[in-house]
PDB file of C-alpha atoms in Angstrom:
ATOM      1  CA  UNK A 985      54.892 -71.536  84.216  1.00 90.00           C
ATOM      2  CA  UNK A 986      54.804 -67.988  84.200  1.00 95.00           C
ATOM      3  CA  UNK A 987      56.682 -65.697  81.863  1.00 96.00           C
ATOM      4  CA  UNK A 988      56.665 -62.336  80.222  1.00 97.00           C
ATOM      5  CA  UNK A 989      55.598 -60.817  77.127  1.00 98.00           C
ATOM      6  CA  UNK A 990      55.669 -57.540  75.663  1.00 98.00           C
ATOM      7  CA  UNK A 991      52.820 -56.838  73.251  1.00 97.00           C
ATOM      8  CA  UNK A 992      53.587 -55.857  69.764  1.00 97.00           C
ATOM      9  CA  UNK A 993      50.549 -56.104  68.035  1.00 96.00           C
ATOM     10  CA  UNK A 994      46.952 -57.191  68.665  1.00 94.00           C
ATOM     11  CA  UNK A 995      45.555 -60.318  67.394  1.00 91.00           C
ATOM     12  CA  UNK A 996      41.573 -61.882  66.894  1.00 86.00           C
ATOM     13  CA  UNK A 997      42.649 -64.561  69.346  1.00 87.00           C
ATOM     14  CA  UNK A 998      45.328 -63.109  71.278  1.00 92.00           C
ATOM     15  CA  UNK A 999      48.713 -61.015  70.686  1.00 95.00           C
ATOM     16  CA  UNK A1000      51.523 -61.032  68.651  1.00 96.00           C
ATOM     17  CA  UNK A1001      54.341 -60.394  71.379  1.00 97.00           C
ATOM     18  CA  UNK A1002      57.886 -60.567  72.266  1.00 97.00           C
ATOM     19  CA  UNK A1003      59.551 -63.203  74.615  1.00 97.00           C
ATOM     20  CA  UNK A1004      61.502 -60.589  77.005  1.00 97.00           C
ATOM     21  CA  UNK A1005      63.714 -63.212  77.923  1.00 96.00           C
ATOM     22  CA  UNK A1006      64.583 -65.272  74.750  1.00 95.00           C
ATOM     23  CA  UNK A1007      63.314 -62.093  72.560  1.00 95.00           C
ATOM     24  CA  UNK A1008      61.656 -64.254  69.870  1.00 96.00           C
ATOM     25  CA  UNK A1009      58.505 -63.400  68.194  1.00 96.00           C
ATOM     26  CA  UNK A1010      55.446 -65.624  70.171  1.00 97.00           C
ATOM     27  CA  UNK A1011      51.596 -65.759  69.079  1.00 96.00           C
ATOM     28  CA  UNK A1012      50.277 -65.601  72.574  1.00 96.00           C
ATOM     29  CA  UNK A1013      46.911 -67.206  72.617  1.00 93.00           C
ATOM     30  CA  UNK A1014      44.291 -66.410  75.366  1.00 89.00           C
ATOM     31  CA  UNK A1015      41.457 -64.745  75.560  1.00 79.00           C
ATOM     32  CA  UNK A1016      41.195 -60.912  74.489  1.00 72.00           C
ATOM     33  CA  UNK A1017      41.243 -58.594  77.610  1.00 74.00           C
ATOM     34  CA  UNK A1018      40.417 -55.301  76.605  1.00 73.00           C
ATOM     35  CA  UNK A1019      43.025 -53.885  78.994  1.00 86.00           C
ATOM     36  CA  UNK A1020      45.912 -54.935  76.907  1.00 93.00           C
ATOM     37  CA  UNK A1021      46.623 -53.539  74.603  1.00 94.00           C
ATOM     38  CA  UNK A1022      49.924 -52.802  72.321  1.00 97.00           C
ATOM     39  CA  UNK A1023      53.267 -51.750  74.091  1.00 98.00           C
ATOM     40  CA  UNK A1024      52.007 -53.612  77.166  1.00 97.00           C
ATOM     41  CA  UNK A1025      54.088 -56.019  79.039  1.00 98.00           C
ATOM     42  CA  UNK A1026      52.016 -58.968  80.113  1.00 96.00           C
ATOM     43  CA  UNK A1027      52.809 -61.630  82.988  1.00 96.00           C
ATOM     44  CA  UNK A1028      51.525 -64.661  81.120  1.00 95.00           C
ATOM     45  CA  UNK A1029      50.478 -68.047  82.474  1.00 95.00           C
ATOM     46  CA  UNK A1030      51.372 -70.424  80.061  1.00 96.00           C
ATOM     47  CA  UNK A1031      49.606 -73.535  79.813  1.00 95.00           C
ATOM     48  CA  UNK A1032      50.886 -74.686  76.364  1.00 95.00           C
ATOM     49  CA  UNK A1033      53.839 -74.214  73.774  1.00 94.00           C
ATOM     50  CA  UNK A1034      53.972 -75.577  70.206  1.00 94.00           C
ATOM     51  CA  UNK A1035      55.593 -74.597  67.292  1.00 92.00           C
ATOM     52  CA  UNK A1036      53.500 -74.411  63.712  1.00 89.00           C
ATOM     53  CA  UNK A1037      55.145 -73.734  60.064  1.00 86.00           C
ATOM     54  CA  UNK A1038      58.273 -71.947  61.907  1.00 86.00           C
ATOM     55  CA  UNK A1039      55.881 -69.894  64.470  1.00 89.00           C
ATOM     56  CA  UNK A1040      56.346 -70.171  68.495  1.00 95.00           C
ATOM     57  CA  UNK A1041      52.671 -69.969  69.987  1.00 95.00           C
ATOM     58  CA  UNK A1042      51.968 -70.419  73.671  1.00 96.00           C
ATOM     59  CA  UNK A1043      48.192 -70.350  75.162  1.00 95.00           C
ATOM     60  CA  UNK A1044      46.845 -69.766  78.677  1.00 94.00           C
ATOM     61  CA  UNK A1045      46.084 -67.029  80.801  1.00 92.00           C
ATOM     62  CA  UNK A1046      46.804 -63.248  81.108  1.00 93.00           C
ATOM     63  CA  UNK A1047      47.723 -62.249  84.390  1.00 94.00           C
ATOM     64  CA  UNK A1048      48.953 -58.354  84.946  1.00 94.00           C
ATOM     65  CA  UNK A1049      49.364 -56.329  82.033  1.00 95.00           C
ATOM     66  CA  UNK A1050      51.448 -53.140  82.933  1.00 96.00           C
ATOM     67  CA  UNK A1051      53.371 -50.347  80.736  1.00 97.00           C
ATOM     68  CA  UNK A1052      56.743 -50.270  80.681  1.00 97.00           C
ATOM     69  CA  UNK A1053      58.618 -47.962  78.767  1.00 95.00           C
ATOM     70  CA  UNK A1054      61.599 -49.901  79.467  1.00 93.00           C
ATOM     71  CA  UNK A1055      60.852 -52.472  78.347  1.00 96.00           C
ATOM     72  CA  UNK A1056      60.548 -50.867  74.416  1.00 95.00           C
ATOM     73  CA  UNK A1057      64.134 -51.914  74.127  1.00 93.00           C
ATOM     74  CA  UNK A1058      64.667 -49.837  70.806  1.00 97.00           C
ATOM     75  CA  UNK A1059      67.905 -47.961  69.848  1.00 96.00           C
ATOM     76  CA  UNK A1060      67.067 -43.840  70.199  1.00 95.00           C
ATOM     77  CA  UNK A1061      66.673 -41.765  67.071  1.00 97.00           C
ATOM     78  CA  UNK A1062      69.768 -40.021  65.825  1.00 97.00           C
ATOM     79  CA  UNK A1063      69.377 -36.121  64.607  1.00 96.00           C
ATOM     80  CA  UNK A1064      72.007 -33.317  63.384  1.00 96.00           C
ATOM     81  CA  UNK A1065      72.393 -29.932  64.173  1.00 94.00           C
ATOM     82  CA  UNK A1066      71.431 -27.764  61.350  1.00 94.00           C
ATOM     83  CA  UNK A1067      71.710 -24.582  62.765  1.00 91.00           C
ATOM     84  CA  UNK A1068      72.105 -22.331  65.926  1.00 91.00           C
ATOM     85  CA  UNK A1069      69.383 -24.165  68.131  1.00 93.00           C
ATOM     86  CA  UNK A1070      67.839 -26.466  65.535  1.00 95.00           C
ATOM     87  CA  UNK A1071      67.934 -29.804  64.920  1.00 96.00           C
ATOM     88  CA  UNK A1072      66.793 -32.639  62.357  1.00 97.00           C
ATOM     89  CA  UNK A1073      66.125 -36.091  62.732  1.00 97.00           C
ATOM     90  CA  UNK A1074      67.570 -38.451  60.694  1.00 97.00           C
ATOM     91  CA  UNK A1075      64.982 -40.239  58.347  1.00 98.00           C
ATOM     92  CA  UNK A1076      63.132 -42.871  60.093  1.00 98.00           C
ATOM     93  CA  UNK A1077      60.058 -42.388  58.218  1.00 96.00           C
ATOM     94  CA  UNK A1078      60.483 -45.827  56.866  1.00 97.00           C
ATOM     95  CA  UNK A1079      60.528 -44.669  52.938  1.00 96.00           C
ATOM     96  CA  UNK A1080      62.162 -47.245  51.022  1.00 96.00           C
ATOM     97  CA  UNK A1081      62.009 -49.708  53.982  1.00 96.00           C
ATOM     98  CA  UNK A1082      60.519 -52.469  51.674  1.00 96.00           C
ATOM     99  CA  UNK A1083      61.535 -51.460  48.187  1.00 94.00           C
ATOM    100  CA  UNK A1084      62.967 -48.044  46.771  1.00 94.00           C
ATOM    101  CA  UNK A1085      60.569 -45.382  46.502  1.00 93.00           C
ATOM    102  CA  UNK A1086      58.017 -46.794  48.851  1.00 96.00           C
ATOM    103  CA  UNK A1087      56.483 -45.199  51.849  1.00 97.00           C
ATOM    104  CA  UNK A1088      54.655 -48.017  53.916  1.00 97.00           C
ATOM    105  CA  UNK A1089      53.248 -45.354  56.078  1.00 97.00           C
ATOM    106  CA  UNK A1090      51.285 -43.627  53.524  1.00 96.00           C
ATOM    107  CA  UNK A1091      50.425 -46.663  51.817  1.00 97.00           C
ATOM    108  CA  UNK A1092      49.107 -47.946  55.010  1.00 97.00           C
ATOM    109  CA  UNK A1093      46.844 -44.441  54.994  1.00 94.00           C
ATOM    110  CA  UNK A1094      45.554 -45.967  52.326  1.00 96.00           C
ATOM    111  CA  UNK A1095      43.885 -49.391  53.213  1.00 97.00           C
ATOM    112  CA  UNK A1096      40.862 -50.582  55.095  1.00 97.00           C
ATOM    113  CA  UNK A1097      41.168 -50.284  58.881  1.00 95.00           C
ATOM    114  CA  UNK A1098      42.218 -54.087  59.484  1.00 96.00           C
ATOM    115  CA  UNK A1099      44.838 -54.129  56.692  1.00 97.00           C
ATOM    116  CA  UNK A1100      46.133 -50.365  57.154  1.00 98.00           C
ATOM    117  CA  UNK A1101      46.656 -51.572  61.524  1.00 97.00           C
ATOM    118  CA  UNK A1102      47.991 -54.898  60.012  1.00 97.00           C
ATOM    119  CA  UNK A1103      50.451 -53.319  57.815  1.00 98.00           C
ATOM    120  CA  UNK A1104      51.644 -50.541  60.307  1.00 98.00           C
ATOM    121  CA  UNK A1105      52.270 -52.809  63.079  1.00 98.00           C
ATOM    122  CA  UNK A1106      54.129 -55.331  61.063  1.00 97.00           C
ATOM    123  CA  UNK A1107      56.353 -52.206  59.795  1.00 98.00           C
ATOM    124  CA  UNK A1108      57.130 -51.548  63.859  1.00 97.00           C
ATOM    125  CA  UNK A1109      58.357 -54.819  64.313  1.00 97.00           C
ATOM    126  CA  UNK A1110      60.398 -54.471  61.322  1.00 97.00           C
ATOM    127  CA  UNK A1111      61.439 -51.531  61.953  1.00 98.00           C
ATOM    128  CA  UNK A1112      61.004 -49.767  65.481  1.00 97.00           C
ATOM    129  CA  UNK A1113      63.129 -46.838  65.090  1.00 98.00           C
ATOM    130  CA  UNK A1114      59.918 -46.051  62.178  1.00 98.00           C
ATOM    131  CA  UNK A1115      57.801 -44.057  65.141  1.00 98.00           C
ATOM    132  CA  UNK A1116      55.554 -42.470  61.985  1.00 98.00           C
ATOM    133  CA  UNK A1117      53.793 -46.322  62.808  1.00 98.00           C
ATOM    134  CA  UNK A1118      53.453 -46.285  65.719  1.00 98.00           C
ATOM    135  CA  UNK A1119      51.770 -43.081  65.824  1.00 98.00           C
ATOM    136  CA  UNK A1120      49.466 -43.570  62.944  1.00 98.00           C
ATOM    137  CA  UNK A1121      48.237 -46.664  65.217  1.00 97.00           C
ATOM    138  CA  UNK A1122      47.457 -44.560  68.276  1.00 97.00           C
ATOM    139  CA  UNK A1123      45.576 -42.823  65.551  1.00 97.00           C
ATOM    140  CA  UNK A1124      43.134 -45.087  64.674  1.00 96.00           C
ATOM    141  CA  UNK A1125      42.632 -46.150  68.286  1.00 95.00           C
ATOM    142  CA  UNK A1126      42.330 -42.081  69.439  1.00 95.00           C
ATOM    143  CA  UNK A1127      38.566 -42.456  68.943  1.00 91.00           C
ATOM    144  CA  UNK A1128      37.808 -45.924  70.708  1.00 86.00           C
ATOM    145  CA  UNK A1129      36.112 -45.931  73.892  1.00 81.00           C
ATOM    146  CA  UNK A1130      37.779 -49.638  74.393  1.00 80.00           C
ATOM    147  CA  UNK A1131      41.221 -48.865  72.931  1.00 85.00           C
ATOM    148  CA  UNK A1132      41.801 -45.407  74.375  1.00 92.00           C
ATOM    149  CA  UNK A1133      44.765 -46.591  76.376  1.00 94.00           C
ATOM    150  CA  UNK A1134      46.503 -48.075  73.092  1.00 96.00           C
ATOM    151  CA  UNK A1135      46.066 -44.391  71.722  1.00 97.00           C
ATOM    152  CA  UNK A1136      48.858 -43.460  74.485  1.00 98.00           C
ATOM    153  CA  UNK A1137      50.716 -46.461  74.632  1.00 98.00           C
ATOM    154  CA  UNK A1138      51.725 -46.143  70.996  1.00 98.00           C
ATOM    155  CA  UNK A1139      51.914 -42.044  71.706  1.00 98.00           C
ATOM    156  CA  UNK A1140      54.128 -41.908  74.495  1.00 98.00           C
ATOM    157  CA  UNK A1141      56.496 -44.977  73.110  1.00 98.00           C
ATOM    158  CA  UNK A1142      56.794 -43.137  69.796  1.00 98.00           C
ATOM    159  CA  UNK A1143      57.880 -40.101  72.110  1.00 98.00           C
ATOM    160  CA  UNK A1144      60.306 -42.085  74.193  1.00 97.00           C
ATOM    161  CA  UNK A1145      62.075 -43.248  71.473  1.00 97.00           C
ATOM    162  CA  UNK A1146      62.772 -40.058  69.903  1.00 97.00           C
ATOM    163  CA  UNK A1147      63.853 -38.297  72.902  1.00 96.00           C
ATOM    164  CA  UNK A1148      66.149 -40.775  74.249  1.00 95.00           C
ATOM    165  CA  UNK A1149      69.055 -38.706  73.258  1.00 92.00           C
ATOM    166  CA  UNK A1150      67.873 -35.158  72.977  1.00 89.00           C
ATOM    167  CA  UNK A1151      69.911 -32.018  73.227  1.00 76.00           C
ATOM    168  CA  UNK A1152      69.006 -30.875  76.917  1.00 70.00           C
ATOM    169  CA  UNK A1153      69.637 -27.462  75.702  1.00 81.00           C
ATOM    170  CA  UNK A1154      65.774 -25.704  76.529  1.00 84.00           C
ATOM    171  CA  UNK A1155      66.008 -23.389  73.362  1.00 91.00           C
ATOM    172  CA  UNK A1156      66.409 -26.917  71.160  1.00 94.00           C
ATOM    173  CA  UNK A1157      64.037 -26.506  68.108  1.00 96.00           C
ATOM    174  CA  UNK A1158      62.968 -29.300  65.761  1.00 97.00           C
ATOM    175  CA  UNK A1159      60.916 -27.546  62.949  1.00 97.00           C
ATOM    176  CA  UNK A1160      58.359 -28.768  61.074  1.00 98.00           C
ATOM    177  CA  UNK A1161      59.883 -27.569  58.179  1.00 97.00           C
ATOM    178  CA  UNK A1162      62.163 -30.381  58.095  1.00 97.00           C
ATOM    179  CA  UNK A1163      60.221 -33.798  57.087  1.00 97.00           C
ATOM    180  CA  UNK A1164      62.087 -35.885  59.062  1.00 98.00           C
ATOM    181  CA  UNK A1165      60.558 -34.468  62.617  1.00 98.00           C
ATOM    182  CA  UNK A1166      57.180 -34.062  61.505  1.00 98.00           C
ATOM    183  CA  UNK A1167      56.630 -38.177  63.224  1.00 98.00           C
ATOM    184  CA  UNK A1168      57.938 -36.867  66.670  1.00 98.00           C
ATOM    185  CA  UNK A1169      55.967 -33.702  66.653  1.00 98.00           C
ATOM    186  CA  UNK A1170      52.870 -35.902  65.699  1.00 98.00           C
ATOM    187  CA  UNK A1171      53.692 -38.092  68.450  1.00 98.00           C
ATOM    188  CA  UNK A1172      53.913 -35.051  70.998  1.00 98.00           C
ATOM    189  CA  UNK A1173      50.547 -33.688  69.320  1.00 98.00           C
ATOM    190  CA  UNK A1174      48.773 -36.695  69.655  1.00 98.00           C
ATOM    191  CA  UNK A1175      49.929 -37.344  73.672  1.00 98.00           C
ATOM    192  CA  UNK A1176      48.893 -33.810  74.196  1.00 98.00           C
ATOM    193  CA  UNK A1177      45.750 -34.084  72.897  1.00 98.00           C
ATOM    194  CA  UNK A1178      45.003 -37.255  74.616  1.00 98.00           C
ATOM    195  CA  UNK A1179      45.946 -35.582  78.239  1.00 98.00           C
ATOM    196  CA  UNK A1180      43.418 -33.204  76.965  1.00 98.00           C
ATOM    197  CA  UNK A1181      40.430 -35.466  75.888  1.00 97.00           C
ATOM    198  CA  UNK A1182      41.452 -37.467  79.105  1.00 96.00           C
ATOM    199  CA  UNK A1183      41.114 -33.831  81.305  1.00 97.00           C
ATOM    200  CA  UNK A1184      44.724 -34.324  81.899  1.00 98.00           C
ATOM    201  CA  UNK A1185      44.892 -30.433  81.412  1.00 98.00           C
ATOM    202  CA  UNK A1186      47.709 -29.828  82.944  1.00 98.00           C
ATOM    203  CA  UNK A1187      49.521 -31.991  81.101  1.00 98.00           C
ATOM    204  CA  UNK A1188      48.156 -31.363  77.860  1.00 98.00           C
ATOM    205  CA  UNK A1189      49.145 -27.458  78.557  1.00 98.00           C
ATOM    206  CA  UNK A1190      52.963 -28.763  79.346  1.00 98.00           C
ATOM    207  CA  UNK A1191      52.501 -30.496  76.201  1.00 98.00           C
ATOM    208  CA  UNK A1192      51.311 -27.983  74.054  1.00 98.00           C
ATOM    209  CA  UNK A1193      53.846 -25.600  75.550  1.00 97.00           C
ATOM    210  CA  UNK A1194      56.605 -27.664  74.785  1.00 97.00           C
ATOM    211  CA  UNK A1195      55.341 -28.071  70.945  1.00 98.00           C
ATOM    212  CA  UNK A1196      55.541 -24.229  70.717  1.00 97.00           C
ATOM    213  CA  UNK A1197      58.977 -24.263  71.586  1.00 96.00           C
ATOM    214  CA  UNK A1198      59.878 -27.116  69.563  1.00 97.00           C
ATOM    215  CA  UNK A1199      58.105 -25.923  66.628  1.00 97.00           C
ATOM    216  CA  UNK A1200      57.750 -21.704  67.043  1.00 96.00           C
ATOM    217  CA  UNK A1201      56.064 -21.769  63.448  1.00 97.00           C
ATOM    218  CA  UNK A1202      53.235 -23.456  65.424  1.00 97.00           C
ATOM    219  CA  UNK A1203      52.255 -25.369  62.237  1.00 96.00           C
ATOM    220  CA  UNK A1204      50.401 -27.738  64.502  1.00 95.00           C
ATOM    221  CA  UNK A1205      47.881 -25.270  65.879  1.00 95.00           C
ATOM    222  CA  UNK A1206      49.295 -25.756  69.272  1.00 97.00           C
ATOM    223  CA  UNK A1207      48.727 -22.220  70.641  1.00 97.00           C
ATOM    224  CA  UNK A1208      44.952 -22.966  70.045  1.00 96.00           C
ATOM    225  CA  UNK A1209      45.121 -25.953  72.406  1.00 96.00           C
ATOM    226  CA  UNK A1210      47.406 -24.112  74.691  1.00 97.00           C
ATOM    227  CA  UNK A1211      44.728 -21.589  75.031  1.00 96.00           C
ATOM    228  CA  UNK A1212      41.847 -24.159  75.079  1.00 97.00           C
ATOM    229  CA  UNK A1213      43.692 -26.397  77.949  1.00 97.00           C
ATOM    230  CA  UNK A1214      44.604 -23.353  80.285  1.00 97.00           C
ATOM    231  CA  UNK A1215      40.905 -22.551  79.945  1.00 96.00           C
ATOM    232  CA  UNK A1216      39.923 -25.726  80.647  1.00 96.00           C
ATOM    233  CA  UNK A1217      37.684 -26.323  78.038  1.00 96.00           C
ATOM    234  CA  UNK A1218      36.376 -29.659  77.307  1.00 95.00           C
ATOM    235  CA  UNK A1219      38.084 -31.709  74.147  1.00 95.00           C
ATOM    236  CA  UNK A1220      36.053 -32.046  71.428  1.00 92.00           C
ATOM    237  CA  UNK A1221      37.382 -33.201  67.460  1.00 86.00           C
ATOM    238  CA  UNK A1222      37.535 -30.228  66.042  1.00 78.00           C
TER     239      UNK A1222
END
């Protein structure tokens, strides 16, 4: 029997993943393909279904992994106008998600690699509106030869759920200044400079040019990659 699943999370033995059609929470368990990865929607072949201590786990066999940003399903962020162009999120940085006066996202910062992608990717699928996680995963996969792909998946979801509603007014601003956009202008940073390292420059220049105008305080550095990409110099970390 084949159905679908759309990948929330990475597992040792498989994927933690969402049913698209009953939208429960299912342990897929097959072996690790290194082109899926999270955000994915996999067409699964599934051998096996049993349910262990209140968890639904299937096992079999991965058959097309593809990503579809439709298939995020998440409500768009909400934002206010605060003045003649600009705009602020509302706060979806996920402080006091858990318990008053906690930030999971920092506290994440904080912990060994396996705990700190543990902890941020349970926070998503608490709370998927929170795209600071998401990002902060792409993060740790930005570096991976293996996981490069995840580094986008999680950067361009985090960027589709933010601008689901934008203003489509071009002079739109959505300064750093203002805590509550700094996780969608680390989003757009971290796409951009994946198009770069990925000699997407053309892309990576539309993406640094749109941070500019976002952001005209620039406190990203973007005009430095602007200049870098439209030269078409190679990516390197610093």
């Amino acid at each position: 029997m084949e159905k679908q699943y759309f990948v929330l999370k990475l597992n040792n033995m498989g994927y933690r993943t969402r049913d698209l059609e009953s939208g429960k929470i299912v342990s897929v368990k097959s072996a690790i393909n290194f082109k899926t990865v999270e955000l994915d929607t996999i067409s699964f072949e599934v051998e096996k279904e049993w349910e262990f201590k209140k968890t639904s786990y299937v096992s079999g066999t991965v058959l097309k992994s593809e990503f579809i940003l439709a298939n995020l399903d998440v409500p768009p962020l909400e934002y206010i106008k605060v003045g003649l162009h600009e705009y602020e999120f509302k706060d979806y940085t996920g402080y006091g998600f858990y318990r008053p006066d906690g930030d999971p996202v920092f506290e994440a910062t904080e912990m060994e690699p396996k705990k700190r992608y543990d902890s941020l990717a349970r926070l998503w699928e608490h709370y998927p509106q929170c795209i600071d996680s998401l990002v902060h995963m792409g993060n740790m996969s930005f570096d991976s030869t293996h996981a490069f792909k995840s580094a986008f998946n999680c950067y361009m979801g985090a960027v589709h759920i933010a601008e689901q509603k934008l203003p489509l007014d071009d002079e739109a601003q959505f300064p750093w200044i203002f805590l509550n956009n700094r996780p969608y202008l680390r989003a757009l940073h971290g796409l951009c400079l994946w198009h770069w390292k990925n000699k997407d420059f053309e892309k990576a220049e539309e993406l640094a040019t749109k941070l500019l105008r976002l952001n005209p305080m620039d406190n990203q550095g973007a005009r430095f990659i602007l200049e870098d990409v439209q030269n078409k110099e190679e990516y390197t970390p610093d």
